[in-house]
């Protein structure tokens, strides 16, 4: 007696019927479609065994339902993109969502190279230097009055020249006595350390850091011999062509401060009146 051959799901005989094997189990067409066929995203009907199932990211369509959601044009064998996971032809997507070039005002097509800066977009071929008209690409550039310039053109056209090295200043500039300097060129005349952001002073139009200025030009304290800068409100005592720091102006014997008090001198020493009585 012949062995029966039935549908795995409904147990109906498959002799003389079309059927489909799935993992070695036979199913009649109806059961297979109900159990395993996908629903079309467009018409919501099952995609039967005799229909072509087109899929993209877990979404499925009949081949005749795979259309642009905007213009309803067939996307079979056509390039497409998606919006909210639904297919759109590249023309509709570009018109609706793609950026427009700031120069030619045309759509920048998906997949084409574009340049972006401060919320604006350009075709790569439209992103050019306003002076030499050459594409800027990924090179550095400067914007001025709404125009873009490659660095060589900007430097030739607009950049200030450093009074020290006579080269263009494009970044990190310093203004001193109404003259432009590179930050790295504006240095102490004595020690050559950069002065930008530091306290400094000048003599004969030359800039010095405070340490160099004091060492080179400041008077020396008659007591401690350290320089008296006199800068920034520093107080000092001057007498008989000699100077003292306020804190150094003390009696030679008892070390009491003589600032604002009477005092006596004995050769190079200064004394308070009490210590001076013993002379």
Short mmCIF file of C-alpha atoms in Angstrom, two decimals:
data_model
loop_
_atom_site.label_atom_id
_atom_site.label_comp_id
_atom_site.label_asym_id
_atom_site.label_seq_id
_atom_site.Cartn_x
_atom_site.Cartn_y
_atom_site.Cartn_z
CA UNK A 1 0.00 0.00 0.00
CA UNK A 2 1.44 3.41 -1.00
CA UNK A 3 2.49 5.79 1.79
CA UNK A 4 0.25 8.88 2.10
CA UNK A 5 1.77 12.32 1.31
CA UNK A 6 -0.15 15.04 3.14
CA UNK A 7 0.22 18.77 3.86
CA UNK A 8 2.09 19.32 7.13
CA UNK A 9 -0.42 21.96 8.23
CA UNK A 10 -3.91 20.92 7.06
CA UNK A 11 -3.23 17.21 6.43
CA UNK A 12 -4.90 17.35 3.03
CA UNK A 13 -3.48 14.91 0.52
CA UNK A 14 -0.90 16.46 -1.82
CA UNK A 15 -1.18 13.78 -4.54
CA UNK A 16 -1.74 15.54 -7.83
CA UNK A 17 -1.43 18.94 -6.06
CA UNK A 18 1.25 21.63 -6.20
CA UNK A 19 3.15 21.91 -2.96
CA UNK A 20 6.25 23.53 -1.45
CA UNK A 21 8.88 21.95 0.76
CA UNK A 22 10.10 23.98 3.72
CA UNK A 23 12.79 22.35 5.84
CA UNK A 24 11.84 19.01 4.27
CA UNK A 25 8.19 19.47 5.28
CA UNK A 26 5.58 19.63 2.50
CA UNK A 27 2.90 22.33 2.49
CA UNK A 28 0.03 22.93 0.13
CA UNK A 29 0.13 26.33 -1.58
CA UNK A 30 -2.66 27.82 0.53
CA UNK A 31 -1.11 26.80 3.86
CA UNK A 32 2.37 27.87 2.81
CA UNK A 33 1.19 31.36 1.81
CA UNK A 34 -0.81 31.81 5.01
CA UNK A 35 2.09 30.67 7.17
CA UNK A 36 5.17 32.03 5.44
CA UNK A 37 4.32 34.59 2.75
CA UNK A 38 4.99 38.28 3.42
CA UNK A 39 2.46 41.08 3.10
CA UNK A 40 3.07 43.76 0.51
CA UNK A 41 3.80 47.22 2.00
CA UNK A 42 1.81 48.85 -0.80
CA UNK A 43 -1.37 46.83 -1.28
CA UNK A 44 -1.25 44.94 2.05
CA UNK A 45 -2.02 41.66 0.29
CA UNK A 46 -0.01 38.47 0.62
CA UNK A 47 2.81 38.03 -1.85
CA UNK A 48 1.94 34.64 -3.26
CA UNK A 49 4.29 31.87 -4.27
CA UNK A 50 3.89 32.73 -7.94
CA UNK A 51 4.74 36.44 -7.39
CA UNK A 52 8.18 38.00 -7.12
CA UNK A 53 8.89 39.20 -3.59
CA UNK A 54 11.04 42.36 -3.47
CA UNK A 55 12.46 43.17 -0.05
CA UNK A 56 14.40 45.99 1.58
CA UNK A 57 15.16 46.18 5.32
CA UNK A 58 12.43 43.75 6.37
CA UNK A 59 9.86 45.40 4.08
CA UNK A 60 8.33 43.51 1.15
CA UNK A 61 6.54 44.43 -2.08
CA UNK A 62 4.99 42.77 -5.12
CA UNK A 63 7.19 43.66 -8.08
CA UNK A 64 4.30 45.67 -9.56
CA UNK A 65 3.83 47.49 -6.21
CA UNK A 66 7.45 48.58 -5.79
CA UNK A 67 6.74 52.25 -6.62
CA UNK A 68 8.01 55.66 -5.59
CA UNK A 69 5.72 56.84 -2.80
CA UNK A 70 5.74 60.34 -4.29
CA UNK A 71 5.35 60.02 -8.07
CA UNK A 72 4.20 56.35 -8.21
CA UNK A 73 6.88 55.53 -10.77
CA UNK A 74 8.12 51.93 -10.83
CA UNK A 75 11.46 51.46 -9.10
CA UNK A 76 12.25 48.09 -10.64
CA UNK A 77 15.91 48.12 -11.75
CA UNK A 78 16.07 51.84 -10.86
CA UNK A 79 18.21 53.62 -8.25
CA UNK A 80 16.16 54.63 -5.23
CA UNK A 81 16.45 55.92 -1.70
CA UNK A 82 14.09 55.79 1.28
CA UNK A 83 12.23 58.23 3.50
CA UNK A 84 10.84 56.74 6.73
CA UNK A 85 11.86 53.37 5.22
CA UNK A 86 9.56 53.85 2.23
CA UNK A 87 11.08 53.93 -1.28
CA UNK A 88 11.45 57.12 -3.31
CA UNK A 89 13.03 57.69 -6.69
CA UNK A 90 16.16 59.85 -6.51
CA UNK A 91 14.48 62.71 -8.38
CA UNK A 92 11.62 63.03 -5.89
CA UNK A 93 13.90 62.63 -2.90
CA UNK A 94 16.27 65.30 -4.21
CA UNK A 95 13.46 67.75 -4.90
CA UNK A 96 11.95 67.22 -1.46
CA UNK A 97 14.89 66.74 0.87
CA UNK A 98 18.29 67.29 -0.75
CA UNK A 99 20.28 70.47 -0.14
CA UNK A 100 20.43 73.20 -2.77
CA UNK A 101 23.75 74.66 -3.90
CA UNK A 102 24.23 78.25 -2.68
CA UNK A 103 25.82 79.26 -6.00
CA UNK A 104 23.85 77.59 -8.82
CA UNK A 105 20.72 76.93 -6.68
CA UNK A 106 20.43 73.43 -8.16
CA UNK A 107 19.81 70.29 -6.13
CA UNK A 108 22.87 68.48 -4.80
CA UNK A 109 22.03 64.92 -5.76
CA UNK A 110 22.36 62.14 -3.17
CA UNK A 111 25.74 60.44 -3.44
CA UNK A 112 27.43 63.40 -5.13
CA UNK A 113 30.19 65.31 -3.38
CA UNK A 114 29.12 68.47 -1.58
CA UNK A 115 30.84 71.07 0.56
CA UNK A 116 29.23 72.44 3.74
CA UNK A 117 30.09 75.48 5.85
CA UNK A 118 28.02 77.22 8.54
CA UNK A 119 24.76 75.59 7.42
CA UNK A 120 25.24 76.27 3.69
CA UNK A 121 25.94 73.71 0.95
CA UNK A 122 27.72 73.79 -2.41
CA UNK A 123 28.48 71.45 -5.27
CA UNK A 124 32.18 70.70 -5.09
CA UNK A 125 32.64 72.38 -8.47
CA UNK A 126 30.80 75.51 -7.25
CA UNK A 127 32.87 75.88 -4.06
CA UNK A 128 35.60 78.09 -5.53
CA UNK A 129 37.86 80.96 -4.52
CA UNK A 130 36.28 84.32 -5.34
CA UNK A 131 39.61 85.68 -6.64
CA UNK A 132 41.37 82.90 -8.59
CA UNK A 133 38.14 80.97 -9.36
CA UNK A 134 39.84 77.65 -8.56
CA UNK A 135 38.02 74.93 -6.56
CA UNK A 136 38.85 75.15 -2.86
CA UNK A 137 38.01 71.52 -2.09
CA UNK A 138 39.18 70.56 1.39
CA UNK A 139 41.86 73.26 1.58
CA UNK A 140 41.73 76.01 4.21
CA UNK A 141 39.92 79.18 3.22
CA UNK A 142 38.83 82.54 4.65
CA UNK A 143 35.42 84.21 4.33
CA UNK A 144 35.27 88.00 3.88
CA UNK A 145 32.19 90.05 3.05
CA UNK A 146 30.32 86.89 2.07
CA UNK A 147 33.03 85.75 -0.34
CA UNK A 148 35.40 82.80 0.02
CA UNK A 149 39.13 83.02 -0.65
CA UNK A 150 41.81 80.36 -0.66
CA UNK A 151 44.59 81.28 1.78
CA UNK A 152 47.15 82.38 -0.86
CA UNK A 153 44.63 84.75 -2.49
CA UNK A 154 43.39 86.08 0.84
CA UNK A 155 46.93 86.79 2.01
CA UNK A 156 47.78 88.61 -1.22
CA UNK A 157 44.55 90.62 -1.19
CA UNK A 158 43.79 91.46 2.42
CA UNK A 159 46.14 90.11 5.10
CA UNK A 160 48.18 92.53 7.22
CA UNK A 161 51.95 92.22 7.06
CA UNK A 162 53.88 91.57 10.28
CA UNK A 163 56.23 94.53 10.98
CA UNK A 164 58.90 92.09 12.16
CA UNK A 165 59.01 89.32 9.52
CA UNK A 166 56.96 91.10 6.78
CA UNK A 167 54.90 87.98 6.17
CA UNK A 168 51.05 87.92 6.08
CA UNK A 169 49.19 87.56 9.38
CA UNK A 170 46.29 85.10 9.01
CA UNK A 171 45.89 83.99 12.64
CA UNK A 172 47.22 84.80 16.13
CA UNK A 173 47.94 88.47 15.46
CA UNK A 174 49.00 91.12 18.02
CA UNK A 175 48.59 94.89 17.70
CA UNK A 176 51.24 97.04 19.41
CA UNK A 177 51.61 100.79 18.88
CA UNK A 178 49.09 100.48 16.03
CA UNK A 179 51.32 98.02 14.19
CA UNK A 180 50.52 94.34 13.44
CA UNK A 181 52.69 91.48 14.64
CA UNK A 182 52.51 87.71 14.53
CA UNK A 183 52.02 86.46 18.07
CA UNK A 184 55.24 84.48 17.78
CA UNK A 185 57.14 87.54 16.47
CA UNK A 186 56.13 89.84 19.32
CA UNK A 187 58.88 88.95 21.82
CA UNK A 188 60.95 90.54 24.55
CA UNK A 189 63.96 92.42 23.19
CA UNK A 190 66.07 90.93 25.97
CA UNK A 191 65.15 87.27 26.49
CA UNK A 192 63.12 86.69 23.26
CA UNK A 193 60.17 85.17 25.13
CA UNK A 194 56.70 85.81 23.64
CA UNK A 195 54.96 88.81 25.21
CA UNK A 196 51.37 88.21 24.03
CA UNK A 197 49.18 87.77 27.11
CA UNK A 198 52.06 88.82 29.44
CA UNK A 199 52.76 92.06 31.30
CA UNK A 200 55.47 94.06 29.58
CA UNK A 201 56.79 97.59 29.18
CA UNK A 202 58.91 99.44 26.63
CA UNK A 203 61.96 101.65 26.38
CA UNK A 204 63.01 103.53 23.25
CA UNK A 205 60.14 101.78 21.37
CA UNK A 206 61.53 98.33 22.24
CA UNK A 207 59.30 95.94 24.24
CA UNK A 208 60.65 94.12 27.30
CA UNK A 209 59.20 91.63 29.76
CA UNK A 210 59.19 92.98 33.30
CA UNK A 211 62.09 90.80 34.40
CA UNK A 212 64.38 91.95 31.59
CA UNK A 213 63.35 95.59 31.95
CA UNK A 214 64.13 95.56 35.68
CA UNK A 215 67.46 93.79 35.21
CA UNK A 216 68.53 96.13 32.43
CA UNK A 217 67.17 99.52 33.45
CA UNK A 218 65.70 99.59 36.97
CA UNK A 219 67.56 101.18 39.88
CA UNK A 220 68.85 98.81 42.56
CA UNK A 221 67.69 98.85 46.15
CA UNK A 222 70.44 100.23 48.41
CA UNK A 223 69.61 97.51 50.95
CA UNK A 224 68.85 94.25 49.12
CA UNK A 225 70.35 95.28 45.73
CA UNK A 226 67.35 93.80 43.89
CA UNK A 227 65.86 95.95 41.07
CA UNK A 228 63.14 98.46 41.92
CA UNK A 229 60.77 98.35 38.98
CA UNK A 230 58.41 101.12 39.99
CA UNK A 231 55.81 99.39 37.77
CA UNK A 232 52.23 98.57 38.72
CA UNK A 233 52.19 101.02 41.65
CA UNK A 234 55.25 99.57 43.40
CA UNK A 235 56.28 101.96 46.18
CA UNK A 236 59.85 102.87 46.96
CA UNK A 237 61.86 105.45 48.91
CA UNK A 238 64.34 107.81 47.24
CA UNK A 239 66.94 109.81 49.16
CA UNK A 240 70.26 111.33 48.23
CA UNK A 241 70.40 109.56 44.85
CA UNK A 242 69.71 106.22 46.49
CA UNK A 243 66.53 104.12 46.44
CA UNK A 244 65.01 101.48 48.69
CA UNK A 245 62.04 99.18 48.49
CA UNK A 246 59.45 100.26 51.05
CA UNK A 247 60.02 97.05 53.00
CA UNK A 248 63.81 97.54 52.88
CA UNK A 249 63.82 101.11 54.26
CA UNK A 250 64.70 100.15 57.86
CA UNK A 251 67.06 101.17 60.61
CA UNK A 252 70.43 99.48 60.15
CA UNK A 253 70.62 98.60 63.86
CA UNK A 254 67.14 97.77 65.14
CA UNK A 255 65.48 97.06 61.75
CA UNK A 256 62.43 99.17 62.55
CA UNK A 257 60.66 100.50 59.44
CA UNK A 258 61.50 104.13 58.73
CA UNK A 259 58.76 104.70 56.16
CA UNK A 260 57.00 107.93 57.13
CA UNK A 261 59.36 108.56 60.07
CA UNK A 262 62.35 110.71 60.68
CA UNK A 263 65.78 109.12 60.31
CA UNK A 264 69.49 109.85 60.50
CA UNK A 265 72.32 108.83 58.19
CA UNK A 266 75.72 107.54 59.13
CA UNK A 267 77.91 107.11 56.09
CA UNK A 268 75.86 104.68 53.91
CA UNK A 269 73.59 103.54 56.74
CA UNK A 270 70.22 104.90 57.81
CA UNK A 271 69.21 104.87 61.47
CA UNK A 272 66.14 105.59 63.50
CA UNK A 273 66.46 108.61 65.88
CA UNK A 274 66.80 106.34 68.92
CA UNK A 275 69.70 104.34 67.48
CA UNK A 276 71.23 107.56 66.15
CA UNK A 277 71.58 108.96 69.69
CA UNK A 278 74.37 106.46 70.40
CA UNK A 279 76.58 107.84 67.66
#
